[in-house]
Short mmCIF file of C-alpha atoms and ligand atoms in Angstrom, two decimals:
data_model
loop_
_atom_site.label_atom_id
_atom_site.label_comp_id
_atom_site.label_asym_id
_atom_site.label_seq_id
_atom_site.Cartn_x
_atom_site.Cartn_y
_atom_site.Cartn_z
CA MET A 267 299.03 8.36 206.83
CA GLN A 268 302.19 7.57 208.59
CA ASN A 269 302.17 3.61 207.53
CA SER A 270 299.75 3.83 204.42
CA ILE A 271 299.61 5.98 201.43
CA TYR A 272 296.34 7.98 200.72
CA PHE A 273 296.47 8.58 196.99
CA PRO A 274 293.15 10.39 196.58
CA PRO A 275 290.71 9.96 193.59
CA SER A 276 291.21 13.62 192.53
CA LEU A 277 294.85 12.99 192.09
CA GLN A 278 294.17 10.29 189.97
CA ARG A 279 291.75 11.39 187.42
CA PHE A 280 290.27 14.69 188.39
CA GLU A 281 290.11 17.18 185.41
CA PRO A 282 287.51 19.86 186.38
CA LYS A 283 284.83 20.55 183.98
CA ARG A 284 283.94 23.78 185.41
CA MET A 285 286.51 26.53 186.47
CA VAL A 286 284.96 29.90 187.26
CA PHE A 287 285.97 32.50 189.36
CA SER A 288 285.58 31.79 193.22
CA THR A 289 287.72 31.49 196.23
CA TRP A 290 286.58 27.96 196.56
CA VAL A 291 289.13 26.79 194.02
CA ASP A 292 291.38 25.64 196.86
CA HIS A 293 289.10 22.86 198.08
CA LEU A 294 288.09 21.28 195.13
CA CYS A 295 289.99 18.34 195.04
CA PHE A 296 289.11 17.67 198.65
CA ALA A 297 285.24 18.07 197.51
CA TYR A 298 285.88 15.62 194.80
CA ASP A 299 287.29 12.94 197.45
CA LEU A 300 284.57 13.64 199.86
CA ILE A 301 281.91 12.80 197.57
CA GLU A 302 283.71 9.47 196.41
CA THR A 303 284.06 8.29 199.82
CA LEU A 304 280.85 9.48 201.45
CA ARG A 305 278.41 8.53 198.74
CA PRO A 306 275.82 11.09 199.60
CA GLN A 307 272.35 10.17 198.53
CA ILE A 308 271.27 13.83 199.05
CA THR A 309 273.66 16.71 199.03
CA VAL A 310 272.48 20.26 199.77
CA GLU A 311 274.31 23.38 198.91
CA LEU A 312 273.58 26.65 200.76
CA GLY A 313 274.93 29.13 198.36
CA VAL A 314 275.53 28.06 194.80
CA TYR A 315 276.51 31.68 192.99
CA ASN A 316 278.47 30.45 189.59
CA GLY A 317 278.43 27.02 190.69
CA LEU A 318 282.01 26.01 191.42
CA SER A 319 281.78 23.89 194.47
CA PHE A 320 278.16 22.46 193.39
CA PHE A 321 279.35 21.57 190.12
CA THR A 322 282.61 19.95 191.76
CA PHE A 323 280.30 17.83 193.88
CA CYS A 324 278.20 16.93 190.89
CA GLN A 325 281.13 15.73 188.53
CA SER A 326 282.39 13.62 191.50
CA MET A 327 279.10 11.83 191.60
CA VAL A 328 279.03 11.03 188.13
CA GLU A 329 282.68 9.81 187.92
CA ASN A 330 282.21 7.88 190.83
CA ASP A 331 279.16 6.33 190.22
CA VAL A 332 277.45 7.77 193.21
CA GLU A 333 273.74 7.69 192.87
CA GLY A 334 272.30 10.61 194.42
CA VAL A 335 270.72 14.04 194.09
CA ALA A 336 272.24 17.38 194.46
CA TYR A 337 270.09 20.44 195.50
CA GLY A 338 271.64 23.70 194.80
CA ILE A 339 269.84 26.74 196.94
CA ASP A 340 270.38 30.40 196.32
CA CYS A 341 268.02 33.50 195.46
CA TRP A 342 270.79 34.09 192.77
CA GLU A 343 270.58 37.83 193.82
CA GLY A 344 273.92 38.05 195.74
CA ASP A 345 274.18 39.30 199.33
CA GLU A 346 276.29 41.80 200.97
CA HIS A 347 279.48 40.03 200.60
CA THR A 348 279.47 39.14 197.07
CA ASP A 349 277.21 42.37 196.37
CA SER A 350 274.34 41.98 193.86
CA TYR A 351 274.80 40.20 190.36
CA ASP A 352 272.58 40.09 187.32
CA ASP A 353 270.29 37.17 186.20
CA SER A 354 272.99 35.87 183.84
CA ILE A 355 274.83 34.24 186.60
CA TYR A 356 271.56 32.16 187.26
CA GLN A 357 271.17 31.63 183.70
CA ASP A 358 274.54 29.91 183.06
CA VAL A 359 274.34 27.88 186.26
CA ALA A 360 271.13 26.51 184.87
CA GLU A 361 272.28 25.68 181.39
CA HIS A 362 275.29 23.84 183.00
CA ALA A 363 273.25 21.80 185.09
CA ARG A 364 270.97 21.02 182.21
CA ALA A 365 273.63 20.30 179.80
CA ASN A 366 275.78 17.98 182.10
CA TYR A 367 273.91 16.76 185.22
CA ARG A 368 270.08 16.50 184.06
CA GLY A 369 268.00 14.35 186.08
CA MET A 370 270.25 14.48 189.40
CA THR A 371 270.51 18.33 190.36
CA TYR A 372 267.71 20.62 191.36
CA LEU A 373 268.34 24.43 191.63
CA LEU A 374 265.95 25.86 194.13
CA ARG A 375 266.11 29.44 193.45
CA MET A 376 264.93 31.07 196.62
CA PHE A 377 265.58 32.09 200.21
CA PHE A 378 267.40 29.25 202.29
CA ASN A 379 264.59 29.55 204.89
CA GLU A 380 261.98 29.21 202.19
CA ALA A 381 263.46 25.51 201.11
CA LEU A 382 263.43 24.18 204.65
CA GLN A 383 260.17 22.97 204.20
CA HIS A 384 261.05 20.64 201.35
CA PHE A 385 263.62 18.81 203.34
CA GLU A 386 263.09 15.80 205.85
CA THR A 387 264.44 15.64 209.25
CA ASP A 388 267.74 13.53 209.33
CA SER A 389 267.57 13.36 205.31
CA ILE A 390 270.68 15.13 204.15
CA ASP A 391 273.98 13.39 203.96
CA LEU A 392 276.22 16.46 202.77
CA LEU A 393 275.42 20.17 203.58
CA HIS A 394 277.38 22.57 202.66
CA ILE A 395 277.00 26.03 204.20
CA ASP A 396 278.30 28.99 201.99
CA GLY A 397 276.07 31.64 202.10
CA LEU A 398 276.26 35.14 203.87
CA HIS A 399 279.23 35.01 206.03
CA THR A 400 278.55 37.22 208.91
CA TYR A 401 278.50 34.96 212.10
CA GLU A 402 274.70 35.66 212.66
CA ALA A 403 274.00 34.33 208.96
CA VAL A 404 276.12 31.15 209.60
CA GLN A 405 274.66 30.62 213.00
CA GLU A 406 271.19 30.78 211.62
CA ASP A 407 271.78 28.43 208.54
CA PHE A 408 273.50 25.95 210.92
CA THR A 409 270.82 26.33 213.36
CA ASN A 410 268.13 25.89 210.76
CA TRP A 411 269.53 22.98 208.65
CA TYR A 412 271.47 21.08 210.96
CA PRO A 413 268.51 19.04 212.20
CA LYS A 414 267.83 18.43 208.24
CA VAL A 415 271.19 16.45 208.44
CA LYS A 416 271.36 12.68 208.81
CA PRO A 417 273.43 11.29 211.99
CA GLY A 418 276.66 10.59 210.44
CA GLY A 419 276.15 13.15 207.76
CA ILE A 420 278.80 15.77 207.13
CA VAL A 421 278.37 19.54 207.22
CA LEU A 422 281.16 21.77 205.45
CA PHE A 423 281.56 25.58 206.21
CA HIS A 424 283.35 27.87 203.51
CA ASP A 425 285.55 30.74 204.66
CA VAL A 426 286.48 29.64 208.15
CA MET A 427 289.77 31.10 207.94
CA ALA A 428 288.41 34.57 206.48
CA ARG A 429 289.20 37.35 209.03
CA ILE A 430 288.07 40.27 207.08
CA LYS A 431 285.24 42.79 207.11
CA ASP A 432 282.35 41.36 208.92
CA PHE A 433 282.93 37.67 208.21
CA GLY A 434 282.24 35.40 211.13
CA ALA A 435 282.34 31.80 209.77
CA TRP A 436 285.72 31.41 211.58
CA LYS A 437 284.20 32.44 215.07
CA PHE A 438 281.22 30.31 214.67
CA PHE A 439 283.24 27.24 213.53
CA GLU A 440 285.84 27.92 216.55
CA GLU A 441 282.77 27.30 218.84
CA LEU A 442 281.81 24.21 217.06
CA GLU A 443 285.62 22.78 217.12
CA ALA A 444 285.52 23.63 220.99
CA SER A 445 282.08 21.60 221.24
CA HIS A 446 282.25 18.68 218.98
CA ASP A 447 284.22 15.88 218.42
CA GLU A 448 284.57 14.92 215.02
CA VAL A 449 285.61 18.30 213.24
CA PHE A 450 288.59 19.13 211.06
CA ARG A 451 289.59 22.23 209.35
CA PHE A 452 291.46 23.03 206.29
CA ASN A 453 293.36 26.45 206.82
CA HIS A 454 294.68 27.28 203.39
CA GLY A 455 292.67 29.47 200.80
CA PHE A 456 289.60 31.02 202.74
CA GLY A 457 289.40 28.09 204.81
CA LEU A 458 287.08 24.85 204.97
CA GLY A 459 285.49 23.40 208.03
CA VAL A 460 284.28 19.88 208.30
CA LEU A 461 281.86 18.39 210.88
CA ARG A 462 280.45 14.88 211.15
CA LYS A 463 277.08 14.67 212.83
CA PRO A 464 277.44 12.38 215.57
CA GLY A 465 275.79 8.96 215.27
CA GLY A 466 274.86 6.80 212.07
CA GLU A 467 277.10 4.32 210.98
CA ARG A 468 280.80 5.46 209.53
CA ARG A 469 281.72 3.22 206.45
CA PRO A 470 285.70 2.37 206.04
CA SER A 471 286.80 5.66 204.81
CA GLN A 472 290.86 6.56 204.63
CA LEU A 473 289.59 10.08 204.42
CA MET A 474 287.55 10.29 207.25
CA ASP A 475 289.84 7.99 209.38
CA LEU A 476 292.75 10.85 208.30
CA MET A 477 290.48 13.72 209.00
CA PHE A 478 289.42 12.72 212.60
CA SER A 479 292.40 10.87 213.75
CA LYS A 480 293.15 13.79 216.21
CA ASP A 481 296.77 12.86 215.51
CA PRO A 482 298.29 16.67 214.90
CA GLU A 483 301.18 15.16 212.57
CA ILE A 484 298.35 13.22 210.22
CA GLU A 485 296.25 16.32 210.34
CA HIS A 486 299.21 18.34 209.38
CA ARG A 487 300.23 15.81 206.33
CA LEU A 488 296.66 15.85 205.19
CA ARG A 489 296.34 19.47 205.20
CA GLN A 490 299.73 19.76 203.43
CA LEU A 491 298.48 17.13 200.67
CA TYR A 492 295.36 19.27 199.97
CA VAL A 493 297.34 22.57 199.70
CA HIS A 494 299.34 20.64 196.95
CA ALA A 495 296.52 19.16 195.33
CA GLY A 496 294.80 22.77 194.91
CA LEU A 497 297.98 24.44 193.56
CA PHE A 498 298.20 21.59 191.08
CA ILE A 499 294.76 21.95 189.70
CA GLU A 500 295.15 25.62 189.60
CA SER A 501 298.77 25.57 187.72
CA ARG A 502 297.18 22.98 185.38
CA HIS A 503 294.26 25.44 184.57
CA LYS A 504 296.32 28.41 184.12
CA ALA A 505 298.69 26.33 181.84
CA ASP A 506 295.34 25.52 179.82
CA LEU A 507 294.54 29.13 179.65
CA VAL A 508 297.81 30.08 178.16
CA ARG A 509 297.87 27.25 175.65
CA GLN A 510 294.20 28.27 174.71
CA GLY A 511 295.01 31.98 174.63
CA ARG A 512 297.40 31.26 172.21
CA LYS A 513 294.68 29.49 170.08
CA GLY A 514 292.48 32.54 170.63
CA ILE A 515 289.93 30.49 172.83
CA ARG A 516 288.45 32.05 176.07
CA LEU A 517 288.04 29.92 179.29
CA GLY A 518 286.76 30.86 182.67
CA GLY A 519 289.26 32.16 185.12
CA VAL A 520 289.94 30.99 188.46
CA GLY A 521 291.13 33.02 191.73
CA LYS A 522 291.06 34.12 194.98
CA LYS A 523 292.10 37.79 195.86
CA GLN A 524 288.53 38.95 195.83
CA PRO A 525 286.92 37.18 199.05
CA ALA A 526 283.59 38.65 197.86
CA ALA A 527 283.11 35.95 195.67
CA GLY A 528 283.84 33.30 198.30
C1 SAM B 219 279.97 33.03 198.69
S1 SAM B 219 278.51 32.88 197.55
C2 SAM B 219 278.44 30.80 197.08
C3 SAM B 219 279.79 30.55 196.46
C4 SAM B 219 279.85 29.19 195.83
N1 SAM B 219 279.58 28.13 196.68
C5 SAM B 219 281.00 28.85 195.02
O1 SAM B 219 281.31 27.66 194.82
O2 SAM B 219 281.92 29.85 194.69
C6 SAM B 219 276.99 32.95 198.42
C7 SAM B 219 275.78 33.00 197.71
O3 SAM B 219 274.70 32.76 198.60
C8 SAM B 219 273.28 33.39 198.13
N2 SAM B 219 272.63 33.68 199.29
C9 SAM B 219 273.28 34.34 200.68
N3 SAM B 219 272.31 34.43 201.58
C10 SAM B 219 271.19 33.80 201.07
C11 SAM B 219 269.98 33.36 201.78
N4 SAM B 219 269.34 33.61 202.55
N5 SAM B 219 268.94 32.75 200.74
C12 SAM B 219 269.36 32.56 199.62
N6 SAM B 219 270.60 32.69 199.12
C13 SAM B 219 271.59 33.43 199.53
C14 SAM B 219 273.84 34.59 197.51
O4 SAM B 219 272.80 34.93 196.62
C15 SAM B 219 275.26 34.20 197.04
O5 SAM B 219 275.08 33.54 195.74
#
């Protein structure tokens, strides 16, 4: 980053097609860029809820010609942190998937443990862990699903900065940071942890080089870039809301005051 300019695809062309309330809003640009560089054939998300992170992965796949499949797994009943919610959430997600990502998305409405049997060992390129955020739940999800991730695959952990209630993703990720080589953490919003499973081939990628540079200055500047990218996306969306409001059209809101929706 010191000698070269990283101009992420998200800042060049990302216009989110789906904006719904979620604390994930801070990390949309990074999610878009990660898909562009990783080019995952198999993406699995544990915890889809209203689909903000999931459909950002999907949108990036389409717009960056990534030929792959994205699996979204959720019981769509809610948990202790989101509280329970009604069936309309699932119906809305299923409709959005049908309308925009037919043939490349599969929604598995079941508990994470039930879905395990459908995935081979060492098969997943990108795993996003975003179910219940207690220490025990994150540990269980990681322990069960990590063997399914390809060597060189990426695991994302949401809410690694949320130190509220009985959230424990932060503690679990701190332990991974101490025991793994290629890890990176975004500290803004509710935090996003990134871990690369050892092994596999790493194709040339500016983003990966920056994330795993182990140079504090580079890491700091990369974090700053995505703080600003997130603010830009949010501000533009708010401006759209105001414009549409003037015309009497309602759009989905974004926000991050309630960690429950994380
Ligand atoms: C924090 S939300 C996911 C947020 C989402 N990724 C976003 O972009 O806003 C967590 C979701 O995980 C689901 N969940 C939690 N534990 C689960 C489990 N063991 N099996 C299936 N779904 C689970 C809940 O139903 C909830 O919808």
